[in-house]
PDB file of C-alpha atoms in Angstrom:
ATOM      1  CA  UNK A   1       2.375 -31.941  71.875  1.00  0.00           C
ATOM      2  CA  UNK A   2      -0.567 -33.101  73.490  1.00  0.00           C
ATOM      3  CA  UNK A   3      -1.030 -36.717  73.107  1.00  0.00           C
ATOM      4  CA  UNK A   4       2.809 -38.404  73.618  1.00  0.00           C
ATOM      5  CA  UNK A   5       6.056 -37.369  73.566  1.00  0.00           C
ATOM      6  CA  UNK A   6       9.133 -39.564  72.148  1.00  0.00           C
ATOM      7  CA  UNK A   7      11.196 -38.849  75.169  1.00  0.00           C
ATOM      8  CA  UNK A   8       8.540 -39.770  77.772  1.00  0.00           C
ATOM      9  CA  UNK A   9       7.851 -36.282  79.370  1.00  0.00           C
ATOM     10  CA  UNK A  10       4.828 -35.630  80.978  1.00  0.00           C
ATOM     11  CA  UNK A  11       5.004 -32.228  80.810  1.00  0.00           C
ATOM     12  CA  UNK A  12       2.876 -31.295  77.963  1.00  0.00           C
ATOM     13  CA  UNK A  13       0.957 -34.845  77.174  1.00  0.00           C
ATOM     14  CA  UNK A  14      -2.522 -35.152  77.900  1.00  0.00           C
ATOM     15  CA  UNK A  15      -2.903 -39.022  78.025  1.00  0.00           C
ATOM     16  CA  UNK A  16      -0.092 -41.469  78.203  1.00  0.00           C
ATOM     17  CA  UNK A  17      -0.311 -45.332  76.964  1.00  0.00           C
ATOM     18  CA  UNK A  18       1.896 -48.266  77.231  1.00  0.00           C
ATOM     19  CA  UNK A  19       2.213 -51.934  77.948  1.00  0.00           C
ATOM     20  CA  UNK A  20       3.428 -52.434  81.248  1.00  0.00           C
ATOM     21  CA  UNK A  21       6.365 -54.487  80.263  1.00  0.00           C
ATOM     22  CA  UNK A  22       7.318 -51.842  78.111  1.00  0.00           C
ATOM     23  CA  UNK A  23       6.796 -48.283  80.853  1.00  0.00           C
ATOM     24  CA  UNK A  24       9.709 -46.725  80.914  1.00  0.00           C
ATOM     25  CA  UNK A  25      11.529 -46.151  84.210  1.00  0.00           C
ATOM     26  CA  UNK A  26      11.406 -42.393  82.924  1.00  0.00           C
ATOM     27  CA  UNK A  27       7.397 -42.362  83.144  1.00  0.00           C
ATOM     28  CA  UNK A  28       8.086 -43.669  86.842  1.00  0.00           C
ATOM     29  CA  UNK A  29      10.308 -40.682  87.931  1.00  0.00           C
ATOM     30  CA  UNK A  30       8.712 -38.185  85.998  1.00  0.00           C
ATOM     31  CA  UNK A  31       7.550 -35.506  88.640  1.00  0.00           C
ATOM     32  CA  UNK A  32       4.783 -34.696  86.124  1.00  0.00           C
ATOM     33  CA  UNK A  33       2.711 -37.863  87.033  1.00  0.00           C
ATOM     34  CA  UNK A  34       1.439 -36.223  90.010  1.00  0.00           C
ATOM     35  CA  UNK A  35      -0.864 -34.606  87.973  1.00  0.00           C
ATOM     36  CA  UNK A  36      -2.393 -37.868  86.220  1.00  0.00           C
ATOM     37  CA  UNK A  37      -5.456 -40.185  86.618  1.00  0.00           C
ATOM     38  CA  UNK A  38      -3.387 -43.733  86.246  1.00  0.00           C
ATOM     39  CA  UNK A  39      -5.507 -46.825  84.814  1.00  0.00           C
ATOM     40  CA  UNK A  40      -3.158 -49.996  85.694  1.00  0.00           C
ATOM     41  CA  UNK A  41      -4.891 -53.022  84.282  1.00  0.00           C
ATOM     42  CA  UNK A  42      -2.998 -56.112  85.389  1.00  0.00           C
ATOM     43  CA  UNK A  43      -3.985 -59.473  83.002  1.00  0.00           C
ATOM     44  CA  UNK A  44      -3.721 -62.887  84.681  1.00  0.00           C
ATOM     45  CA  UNK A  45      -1.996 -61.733  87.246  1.00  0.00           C
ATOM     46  CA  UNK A  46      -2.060 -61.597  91.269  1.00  0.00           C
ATOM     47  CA  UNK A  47      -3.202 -58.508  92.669  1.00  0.00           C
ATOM     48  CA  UNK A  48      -1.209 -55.896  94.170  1.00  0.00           C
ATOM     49  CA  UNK A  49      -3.435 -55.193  97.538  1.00  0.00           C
ATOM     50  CA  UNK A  50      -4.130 -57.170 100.470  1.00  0.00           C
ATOM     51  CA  UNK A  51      -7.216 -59.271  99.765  1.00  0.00           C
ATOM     52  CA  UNK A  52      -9.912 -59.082 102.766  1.00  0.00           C
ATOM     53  CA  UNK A  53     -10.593 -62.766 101.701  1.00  0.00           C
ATOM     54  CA  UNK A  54      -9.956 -65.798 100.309  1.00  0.00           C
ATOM     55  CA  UNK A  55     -13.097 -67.388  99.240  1.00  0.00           C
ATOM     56  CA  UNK A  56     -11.907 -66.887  95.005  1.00  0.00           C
ATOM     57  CA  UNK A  57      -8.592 -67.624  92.895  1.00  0.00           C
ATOM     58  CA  UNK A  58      -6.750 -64.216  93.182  1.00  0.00           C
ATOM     59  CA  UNK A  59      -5.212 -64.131  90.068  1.00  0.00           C
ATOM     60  CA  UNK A  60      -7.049 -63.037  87.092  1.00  0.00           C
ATOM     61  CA  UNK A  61      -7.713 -59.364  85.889  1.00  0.00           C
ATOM     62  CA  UNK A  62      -7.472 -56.377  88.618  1.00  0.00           C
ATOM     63  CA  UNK A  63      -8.105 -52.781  87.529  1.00  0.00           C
ATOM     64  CA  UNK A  64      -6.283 -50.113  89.689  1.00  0.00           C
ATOM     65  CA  UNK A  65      -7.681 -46.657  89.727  1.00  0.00           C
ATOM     66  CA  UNK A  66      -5.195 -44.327  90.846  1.00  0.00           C
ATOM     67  CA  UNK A  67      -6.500 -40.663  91.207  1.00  0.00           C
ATOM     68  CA  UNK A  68      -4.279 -37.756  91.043  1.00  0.00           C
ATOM     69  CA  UNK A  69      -1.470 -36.233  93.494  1.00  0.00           C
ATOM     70  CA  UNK A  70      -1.951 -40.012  95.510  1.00  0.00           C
ATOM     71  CA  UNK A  71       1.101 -41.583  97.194  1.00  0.00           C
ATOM     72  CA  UNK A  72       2.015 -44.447  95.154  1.00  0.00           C
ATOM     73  CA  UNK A  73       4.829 -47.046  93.591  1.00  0.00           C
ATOM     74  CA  UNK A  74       4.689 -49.273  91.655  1.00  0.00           C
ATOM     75  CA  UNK A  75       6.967 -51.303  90.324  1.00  0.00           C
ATOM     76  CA  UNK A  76       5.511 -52.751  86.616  1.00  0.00           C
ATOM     77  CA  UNK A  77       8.692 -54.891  85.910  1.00  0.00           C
ATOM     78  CA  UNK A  78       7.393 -58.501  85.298  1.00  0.00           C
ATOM     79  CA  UNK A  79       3.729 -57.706  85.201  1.00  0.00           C
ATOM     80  CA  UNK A  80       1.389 -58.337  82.469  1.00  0.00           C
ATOM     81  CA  UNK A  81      -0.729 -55.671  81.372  1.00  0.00           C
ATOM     82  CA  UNK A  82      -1.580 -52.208  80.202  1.00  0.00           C
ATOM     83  CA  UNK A  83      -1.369 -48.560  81.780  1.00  0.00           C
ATOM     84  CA  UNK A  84      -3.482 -45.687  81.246  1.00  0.00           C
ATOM     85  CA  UNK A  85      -2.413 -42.304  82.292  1.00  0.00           C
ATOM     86  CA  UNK A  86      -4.583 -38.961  81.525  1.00  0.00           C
ATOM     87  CA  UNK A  87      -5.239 -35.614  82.950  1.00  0.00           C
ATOM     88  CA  UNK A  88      -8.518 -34.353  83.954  1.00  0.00           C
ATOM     89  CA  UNK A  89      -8.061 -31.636  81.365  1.00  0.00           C
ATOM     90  CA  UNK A  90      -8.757 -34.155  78.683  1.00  0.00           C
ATOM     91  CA  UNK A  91     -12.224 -34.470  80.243  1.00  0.00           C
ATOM     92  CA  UNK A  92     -15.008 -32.728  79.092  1.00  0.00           C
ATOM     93  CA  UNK A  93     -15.461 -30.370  82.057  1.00  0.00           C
ATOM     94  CA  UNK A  94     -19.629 -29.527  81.812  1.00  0.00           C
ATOM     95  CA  UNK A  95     -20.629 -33.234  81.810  1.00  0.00           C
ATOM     96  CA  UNK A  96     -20.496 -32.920  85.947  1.00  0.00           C
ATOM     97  CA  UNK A  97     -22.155 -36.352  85.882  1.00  0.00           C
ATOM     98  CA  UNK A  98     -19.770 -38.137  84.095  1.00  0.00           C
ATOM     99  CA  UNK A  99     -17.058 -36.065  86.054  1.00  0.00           C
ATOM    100  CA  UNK A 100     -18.641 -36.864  89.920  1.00  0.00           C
ATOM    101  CA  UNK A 101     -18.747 -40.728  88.657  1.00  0.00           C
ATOM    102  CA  UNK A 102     -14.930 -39.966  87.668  1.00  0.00           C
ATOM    103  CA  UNK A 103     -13.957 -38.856  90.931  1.00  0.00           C
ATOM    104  CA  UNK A 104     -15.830 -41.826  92.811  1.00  0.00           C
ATOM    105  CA  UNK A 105     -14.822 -45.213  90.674  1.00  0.00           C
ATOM    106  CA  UNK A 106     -11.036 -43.441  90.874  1.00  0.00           C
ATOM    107  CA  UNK A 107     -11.783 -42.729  95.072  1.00  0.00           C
ATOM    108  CA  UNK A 108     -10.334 -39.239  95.161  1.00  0.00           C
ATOM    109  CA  UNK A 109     -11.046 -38.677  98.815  1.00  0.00           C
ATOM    110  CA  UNK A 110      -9.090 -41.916  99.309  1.00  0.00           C
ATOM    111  CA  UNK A 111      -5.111 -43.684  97.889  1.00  0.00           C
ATOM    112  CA  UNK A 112      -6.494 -45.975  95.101  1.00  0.00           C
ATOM    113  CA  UNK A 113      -9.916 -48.421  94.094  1.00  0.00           C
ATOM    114  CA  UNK A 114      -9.390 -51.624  92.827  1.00  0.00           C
ATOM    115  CA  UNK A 115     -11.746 -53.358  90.163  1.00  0.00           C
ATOM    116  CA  UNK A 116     -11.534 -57.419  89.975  1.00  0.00           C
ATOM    117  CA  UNK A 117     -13.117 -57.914  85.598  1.00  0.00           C
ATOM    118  CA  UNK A 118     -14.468 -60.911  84.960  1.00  0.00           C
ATOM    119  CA  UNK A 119     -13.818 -62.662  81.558  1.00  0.00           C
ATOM    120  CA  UNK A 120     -16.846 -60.958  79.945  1.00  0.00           C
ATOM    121  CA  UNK A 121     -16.037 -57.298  81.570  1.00  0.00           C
ATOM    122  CA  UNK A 122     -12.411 -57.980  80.625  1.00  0.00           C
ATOM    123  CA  UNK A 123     -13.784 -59.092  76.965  1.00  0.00           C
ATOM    124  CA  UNK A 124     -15.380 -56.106  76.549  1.00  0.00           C
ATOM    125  CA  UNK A 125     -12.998 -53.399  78.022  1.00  0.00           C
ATOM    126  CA  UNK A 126     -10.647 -55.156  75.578  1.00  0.00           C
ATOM    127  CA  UNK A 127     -12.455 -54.155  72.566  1.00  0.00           C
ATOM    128  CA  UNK A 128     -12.521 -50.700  73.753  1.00  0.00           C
ATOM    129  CA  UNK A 129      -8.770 -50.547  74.475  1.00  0.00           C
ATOM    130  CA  UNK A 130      -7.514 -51.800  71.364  1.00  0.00           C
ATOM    131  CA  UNK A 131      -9.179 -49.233  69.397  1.00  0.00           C
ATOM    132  CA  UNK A 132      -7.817 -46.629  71.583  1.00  0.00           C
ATOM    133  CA  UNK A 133      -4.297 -48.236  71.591  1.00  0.00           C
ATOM    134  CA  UNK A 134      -4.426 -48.473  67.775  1.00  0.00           C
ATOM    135  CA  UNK A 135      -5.622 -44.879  67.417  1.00  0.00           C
ATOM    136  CA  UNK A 136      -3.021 -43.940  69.413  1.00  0.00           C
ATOM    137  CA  UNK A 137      -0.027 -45.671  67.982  1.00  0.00           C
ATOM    138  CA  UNK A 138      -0.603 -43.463  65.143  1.00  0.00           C
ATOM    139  CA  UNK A 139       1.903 -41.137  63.964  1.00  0.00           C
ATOM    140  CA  UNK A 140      -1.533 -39.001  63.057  1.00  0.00           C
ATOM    141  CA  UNK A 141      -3.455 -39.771  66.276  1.00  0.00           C
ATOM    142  CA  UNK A 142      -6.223 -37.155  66.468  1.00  0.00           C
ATOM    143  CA  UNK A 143      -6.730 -36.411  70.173  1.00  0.00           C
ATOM    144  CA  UNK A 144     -10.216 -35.699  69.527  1.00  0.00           C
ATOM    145  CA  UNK A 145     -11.115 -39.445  69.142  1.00  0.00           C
ATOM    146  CA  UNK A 146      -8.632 -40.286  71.318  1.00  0.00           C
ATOM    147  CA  UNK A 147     -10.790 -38.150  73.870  1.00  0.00           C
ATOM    148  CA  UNK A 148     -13.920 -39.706  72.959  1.00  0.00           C
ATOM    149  CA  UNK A 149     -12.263 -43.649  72.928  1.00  0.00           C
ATOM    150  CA  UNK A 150     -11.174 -42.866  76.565  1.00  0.00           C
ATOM    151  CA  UNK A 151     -14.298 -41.497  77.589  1.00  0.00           C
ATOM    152  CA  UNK A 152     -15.760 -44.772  76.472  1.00  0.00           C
ATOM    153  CA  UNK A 153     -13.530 -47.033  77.886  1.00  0.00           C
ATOM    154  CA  UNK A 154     -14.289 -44.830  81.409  1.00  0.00           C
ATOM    155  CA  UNK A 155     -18.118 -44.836  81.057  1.00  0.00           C
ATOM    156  CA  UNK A 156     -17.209 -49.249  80.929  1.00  0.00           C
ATOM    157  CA  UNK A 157     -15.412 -48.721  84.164  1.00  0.00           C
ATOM    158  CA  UNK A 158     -18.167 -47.164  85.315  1.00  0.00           C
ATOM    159  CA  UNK A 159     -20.715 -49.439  84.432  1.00  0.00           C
ATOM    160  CA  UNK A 160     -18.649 -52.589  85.949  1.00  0.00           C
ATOM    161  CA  UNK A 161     -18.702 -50.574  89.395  1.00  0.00           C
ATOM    162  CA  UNK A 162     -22.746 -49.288  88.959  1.00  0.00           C
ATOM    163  CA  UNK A 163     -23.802 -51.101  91.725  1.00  0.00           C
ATOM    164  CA  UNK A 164     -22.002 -48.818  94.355  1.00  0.00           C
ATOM    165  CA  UNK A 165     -23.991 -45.706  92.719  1.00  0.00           C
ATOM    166  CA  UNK A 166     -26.849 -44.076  93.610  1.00  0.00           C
ATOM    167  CA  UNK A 167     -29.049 -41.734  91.265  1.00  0.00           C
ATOM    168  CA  UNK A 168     -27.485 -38.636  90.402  1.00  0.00           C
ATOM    169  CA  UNK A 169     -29.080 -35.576  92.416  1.00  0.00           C
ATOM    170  CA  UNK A 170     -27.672 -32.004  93.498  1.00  0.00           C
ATOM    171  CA  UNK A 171     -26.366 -33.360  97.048  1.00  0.00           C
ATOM    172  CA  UNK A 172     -23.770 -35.049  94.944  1.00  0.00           C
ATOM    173  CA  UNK A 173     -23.371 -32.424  92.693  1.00  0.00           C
ATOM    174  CA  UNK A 174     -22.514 -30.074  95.798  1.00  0.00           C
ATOM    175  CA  UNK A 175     -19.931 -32.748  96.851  1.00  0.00           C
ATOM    176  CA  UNK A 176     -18.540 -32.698  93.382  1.00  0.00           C
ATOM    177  CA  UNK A 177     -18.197 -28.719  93.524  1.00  0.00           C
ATOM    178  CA  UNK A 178     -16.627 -29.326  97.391  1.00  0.00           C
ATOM    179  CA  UNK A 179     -14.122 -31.390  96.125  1.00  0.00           C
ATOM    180  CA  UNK A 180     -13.236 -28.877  93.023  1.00  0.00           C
ATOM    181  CA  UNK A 181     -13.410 -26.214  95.834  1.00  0.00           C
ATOM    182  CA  UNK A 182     -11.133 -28.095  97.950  1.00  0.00           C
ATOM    183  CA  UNK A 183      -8.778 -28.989  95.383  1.00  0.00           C
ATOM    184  CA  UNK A 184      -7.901 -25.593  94.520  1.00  0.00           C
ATOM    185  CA  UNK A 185      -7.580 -23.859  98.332  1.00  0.00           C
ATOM    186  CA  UNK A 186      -6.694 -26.603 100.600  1.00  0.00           C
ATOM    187  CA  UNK A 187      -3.281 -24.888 101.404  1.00  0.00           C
ATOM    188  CA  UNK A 188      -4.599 -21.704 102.362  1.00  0.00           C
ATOM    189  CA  UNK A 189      -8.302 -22.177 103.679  1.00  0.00           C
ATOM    190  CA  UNK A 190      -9.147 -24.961 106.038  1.00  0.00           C
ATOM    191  CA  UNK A 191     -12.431 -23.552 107.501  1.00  0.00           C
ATOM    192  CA  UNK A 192     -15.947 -25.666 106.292  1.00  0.00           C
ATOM    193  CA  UNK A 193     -17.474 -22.164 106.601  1.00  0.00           C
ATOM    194  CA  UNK A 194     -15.560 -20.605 103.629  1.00  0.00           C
ATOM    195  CA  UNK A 195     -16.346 -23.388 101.338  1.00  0.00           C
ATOM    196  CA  UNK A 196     -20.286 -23.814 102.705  1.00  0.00           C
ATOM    197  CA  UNK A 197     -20.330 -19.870 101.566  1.00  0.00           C
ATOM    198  CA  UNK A 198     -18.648 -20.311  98.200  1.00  0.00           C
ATOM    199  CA  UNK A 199     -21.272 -22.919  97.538  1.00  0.00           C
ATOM    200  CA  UNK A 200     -23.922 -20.447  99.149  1.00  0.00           C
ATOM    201  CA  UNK A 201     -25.561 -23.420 102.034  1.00  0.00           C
ATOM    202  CA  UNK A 202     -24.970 -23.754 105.822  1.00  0.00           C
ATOM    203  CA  UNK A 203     -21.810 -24.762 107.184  1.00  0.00           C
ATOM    204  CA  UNK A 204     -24.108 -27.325 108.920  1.00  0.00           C
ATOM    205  CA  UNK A 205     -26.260 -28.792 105.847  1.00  0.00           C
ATOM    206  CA  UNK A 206     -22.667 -28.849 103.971  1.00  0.00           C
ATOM    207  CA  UNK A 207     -21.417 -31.405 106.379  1.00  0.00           C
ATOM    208  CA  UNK A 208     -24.726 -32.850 106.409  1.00  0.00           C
ATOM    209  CA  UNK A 209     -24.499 -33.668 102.759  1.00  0.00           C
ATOM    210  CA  UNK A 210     -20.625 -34.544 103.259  1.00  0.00           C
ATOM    211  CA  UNK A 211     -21.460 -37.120 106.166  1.00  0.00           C
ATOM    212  CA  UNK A 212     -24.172 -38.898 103.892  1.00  0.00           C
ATOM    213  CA  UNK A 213     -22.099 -39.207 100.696  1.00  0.00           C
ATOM    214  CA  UNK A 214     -18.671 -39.343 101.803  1.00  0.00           C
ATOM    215  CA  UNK A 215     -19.082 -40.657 105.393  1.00  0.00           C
ATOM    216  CA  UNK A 216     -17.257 -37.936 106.669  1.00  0.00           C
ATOM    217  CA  UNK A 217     -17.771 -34.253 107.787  1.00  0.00           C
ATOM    218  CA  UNK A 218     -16.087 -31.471 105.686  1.00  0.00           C
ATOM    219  CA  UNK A 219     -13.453 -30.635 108.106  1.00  0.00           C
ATOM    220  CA  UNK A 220     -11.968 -34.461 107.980  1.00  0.00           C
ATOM    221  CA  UNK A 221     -12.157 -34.134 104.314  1.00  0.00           C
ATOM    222  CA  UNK A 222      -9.762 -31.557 104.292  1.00  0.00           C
ATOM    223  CA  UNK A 223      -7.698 -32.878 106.703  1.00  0.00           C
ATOM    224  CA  UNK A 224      -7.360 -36.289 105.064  1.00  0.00           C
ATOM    225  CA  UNK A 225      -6.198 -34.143 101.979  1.00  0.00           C
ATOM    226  CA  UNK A 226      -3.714 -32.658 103.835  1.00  0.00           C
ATOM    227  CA  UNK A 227      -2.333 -35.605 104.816  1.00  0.00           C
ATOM    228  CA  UNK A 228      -2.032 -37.039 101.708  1.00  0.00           C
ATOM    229  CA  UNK A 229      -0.524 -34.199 100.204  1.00  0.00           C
ATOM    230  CA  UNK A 230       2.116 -34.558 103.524  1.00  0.00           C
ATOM    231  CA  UNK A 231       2.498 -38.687 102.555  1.00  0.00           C
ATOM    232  CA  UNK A 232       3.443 -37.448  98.675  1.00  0.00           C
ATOM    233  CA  UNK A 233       6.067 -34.742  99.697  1.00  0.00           C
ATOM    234  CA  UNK A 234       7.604 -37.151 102.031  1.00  0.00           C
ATOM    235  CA  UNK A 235       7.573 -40.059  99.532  1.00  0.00           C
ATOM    236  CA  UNK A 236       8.221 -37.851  96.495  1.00  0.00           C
ATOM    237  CA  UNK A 237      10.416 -34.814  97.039  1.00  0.00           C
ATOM    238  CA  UNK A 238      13.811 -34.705  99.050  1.00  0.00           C
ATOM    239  CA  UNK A 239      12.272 -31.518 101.029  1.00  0.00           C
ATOM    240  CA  UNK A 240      12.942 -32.133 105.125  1.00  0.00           C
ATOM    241  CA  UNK A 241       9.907 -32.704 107.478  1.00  0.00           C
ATOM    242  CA  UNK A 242      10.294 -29.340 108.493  1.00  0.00           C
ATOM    243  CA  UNK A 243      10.241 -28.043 104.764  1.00  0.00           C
ATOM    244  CA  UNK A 244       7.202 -29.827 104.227  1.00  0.00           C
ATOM    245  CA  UNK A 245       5.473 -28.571 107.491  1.00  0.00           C
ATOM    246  CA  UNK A 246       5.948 -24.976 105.956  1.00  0.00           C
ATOM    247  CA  UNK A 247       4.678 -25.909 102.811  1.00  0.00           C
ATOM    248  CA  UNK A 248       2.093 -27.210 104.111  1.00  0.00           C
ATOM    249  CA  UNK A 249       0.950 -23.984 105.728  1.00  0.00           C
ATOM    250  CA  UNK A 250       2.109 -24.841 109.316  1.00  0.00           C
ATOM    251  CA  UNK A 251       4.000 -22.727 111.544  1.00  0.00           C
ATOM    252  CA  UNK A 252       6.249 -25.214 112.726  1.00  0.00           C
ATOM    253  CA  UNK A 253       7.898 -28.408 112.834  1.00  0.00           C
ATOM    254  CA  UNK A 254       5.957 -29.629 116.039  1.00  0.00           C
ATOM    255  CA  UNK A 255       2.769 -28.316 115.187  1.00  0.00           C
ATOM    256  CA  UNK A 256       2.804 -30.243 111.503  1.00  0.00           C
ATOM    257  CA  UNK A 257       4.274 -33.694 113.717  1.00  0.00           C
ATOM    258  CA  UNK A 258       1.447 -33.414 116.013  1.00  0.00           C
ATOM    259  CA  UNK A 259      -1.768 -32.808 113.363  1.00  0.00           C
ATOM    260  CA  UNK A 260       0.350 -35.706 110.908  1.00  0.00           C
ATOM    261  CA  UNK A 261       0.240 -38.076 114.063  1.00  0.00           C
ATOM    262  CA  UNK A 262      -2.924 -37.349 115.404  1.00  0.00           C
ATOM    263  CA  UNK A 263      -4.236 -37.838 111.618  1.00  0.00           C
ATOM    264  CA  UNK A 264      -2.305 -41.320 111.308  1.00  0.00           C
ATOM    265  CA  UNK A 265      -0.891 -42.463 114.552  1.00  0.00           C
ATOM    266  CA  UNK A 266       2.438 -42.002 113.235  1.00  0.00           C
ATOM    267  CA  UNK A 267       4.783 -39.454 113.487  1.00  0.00           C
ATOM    268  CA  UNK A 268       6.343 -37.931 109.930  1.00  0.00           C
ATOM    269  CA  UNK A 269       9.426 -39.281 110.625  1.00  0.00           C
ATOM    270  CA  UNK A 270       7.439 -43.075 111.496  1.00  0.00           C
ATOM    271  CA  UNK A 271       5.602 -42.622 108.413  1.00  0.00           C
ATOM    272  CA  UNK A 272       8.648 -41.790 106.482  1.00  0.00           C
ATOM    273  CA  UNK A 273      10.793 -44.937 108.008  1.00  0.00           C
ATOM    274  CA  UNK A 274       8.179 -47.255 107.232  1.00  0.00           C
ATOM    275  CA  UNK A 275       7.548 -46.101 103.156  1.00  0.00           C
ATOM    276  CA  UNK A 276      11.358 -46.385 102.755  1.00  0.00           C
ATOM    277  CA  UNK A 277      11.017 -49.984 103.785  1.00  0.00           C
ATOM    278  CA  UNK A 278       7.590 -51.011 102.213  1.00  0.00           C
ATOM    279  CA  UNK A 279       9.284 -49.738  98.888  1.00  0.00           C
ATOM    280  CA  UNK A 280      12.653 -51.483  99.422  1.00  0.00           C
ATOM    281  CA  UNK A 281      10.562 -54.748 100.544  1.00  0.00           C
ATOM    282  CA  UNK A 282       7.617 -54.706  98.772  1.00  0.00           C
ATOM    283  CA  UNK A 283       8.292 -53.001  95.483  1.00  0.00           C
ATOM    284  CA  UNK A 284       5.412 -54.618  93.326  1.00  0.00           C
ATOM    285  CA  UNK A 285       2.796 -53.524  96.132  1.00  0.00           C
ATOM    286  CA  UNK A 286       1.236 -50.123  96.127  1.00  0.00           C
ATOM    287  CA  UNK A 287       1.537 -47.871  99.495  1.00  0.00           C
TER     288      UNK A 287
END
């Protein structure tokens, strides 16, 4: 199937939708949801971040954005709300504008974004969602409106964040076809130069582009997905650090520990100590 399954398997569904009250602790262990986009709209509720500031009431409607592969819990029980889950194949893969705004509103260099809806962006999301909910719920749900529902629903995302965009033009279409670069050789090539030549520029003008979109250069880029990859093996799998490291593509134990702590000013074994007690103390946070 590609729209739901009654047992809750990832595995072969495309998009995933339930209440939160109602997401199964199945959904939450399933080692498929690596490979999702996750929508978690909390209603009336507190937030699940640190707030930089105090100067509004907290609780109201928060939008998390949680891109694919990302090191996350999150722990629904008691929260009112709705989840989203898709994956990018359910996208239509030629609209590269709609897919570069994708990858920013859902900040795939980075863990998570959060979106705070007011009561007219909430208002009008909600429309939206209940005809994808109800087309869903249906025994006969065709996943081609399904596709096109979501795609509106995302495009309303988009338009609540607009203000952080800039115009479309082809330096952020090159950082788009980085990232898809990226995504698919990470493991086995960290050089800038490979990827500047797969996308025929300079190695220099690639991290010239990278610096002015991303605020980074090409070769932190890659190293920050390294790391995260690292975070959701530790976090995730029951490998050992040293399994990991060689997973990972290093050498050795001691080489991964010193690129992880000179990445994060932790050790692996730091990193791992202090998940395992965020998640045991914090469980409705995200890390």
């Amino acid at each position: 199937m590609t729209i739901d399954t009654k047992d809750n398997r990832l595995e072969s569904v495309m998009i995933y939708i339930r209440n939160l009250t109602n997401c199964p602790p199945s959904y939450l262990n399933d080692p498929g949801r690596k490979d999702f986009f996750e929508i978690v709209w909390l209603k009336n509720e507190d937030p699940l971040h640190a707030l930089k500031t105090n100067d509004f009431e907290v609780k109201g409607d928060w939008i998390y954005l949680i891109p694919p592969y990302r090191v996350h819990q999150l722990n629904k029980a008691g929260k009112n709300g709705e989840l989203i889950s898709f994956k990018r194949e359910i996208l239509e893969e030629e609209d590269k504008d709609f897919l570069l705004d994708i990858f920013k509103i859902f900040n795939v260099q980075g863990e998570f974004s959060c979106l705070r809806l007011d009561k007219a962006a909430a208002d009008d999301l909600g429309g939206v969602y209940n005809l994808l909910i109800g087309e869903y719920q249906k025994s006969s749900g065709d996943l081609m409106i399904l596709k096109t529902l979501l795609k509106v629903f995302l495009l309303k995302l988009i338009k609540v964040k607009e203000e952080e965009f800039t115009a479309h033009d082809i330096h952020q279409k090159r950082v788009y076809e980085f990232l898809m670069l990226l995504e698919g050789n990470y493991l086995q090539v960290r050089n800038i130069d490979y990827y500047a030549a797969k996308l025929d520029i300079s190695s220099k003008r690639l991290n010239q582009i990278l610096k002015d979109k991303l605020g980074k250069t090409g070769t932190q880029i890659i190293h920050d997905r390294i790391i995260l990859e690292a975070k959701r093996l530790i976090i995730h799998s029951e490998h050992t650090i040293k399994e990991i490291a060689f997973a990972l593509g290093f050498s050795d134990r001691p080489y991964f520990s010193r690129f992880f702590k000179k990445q994060t000013d932790q050790t692996p074994d730091e990193f791992q100590k202090q998940a395992q007690n965020h998640l045991r103390l914090k469980a409705n946070t995200l890390i």
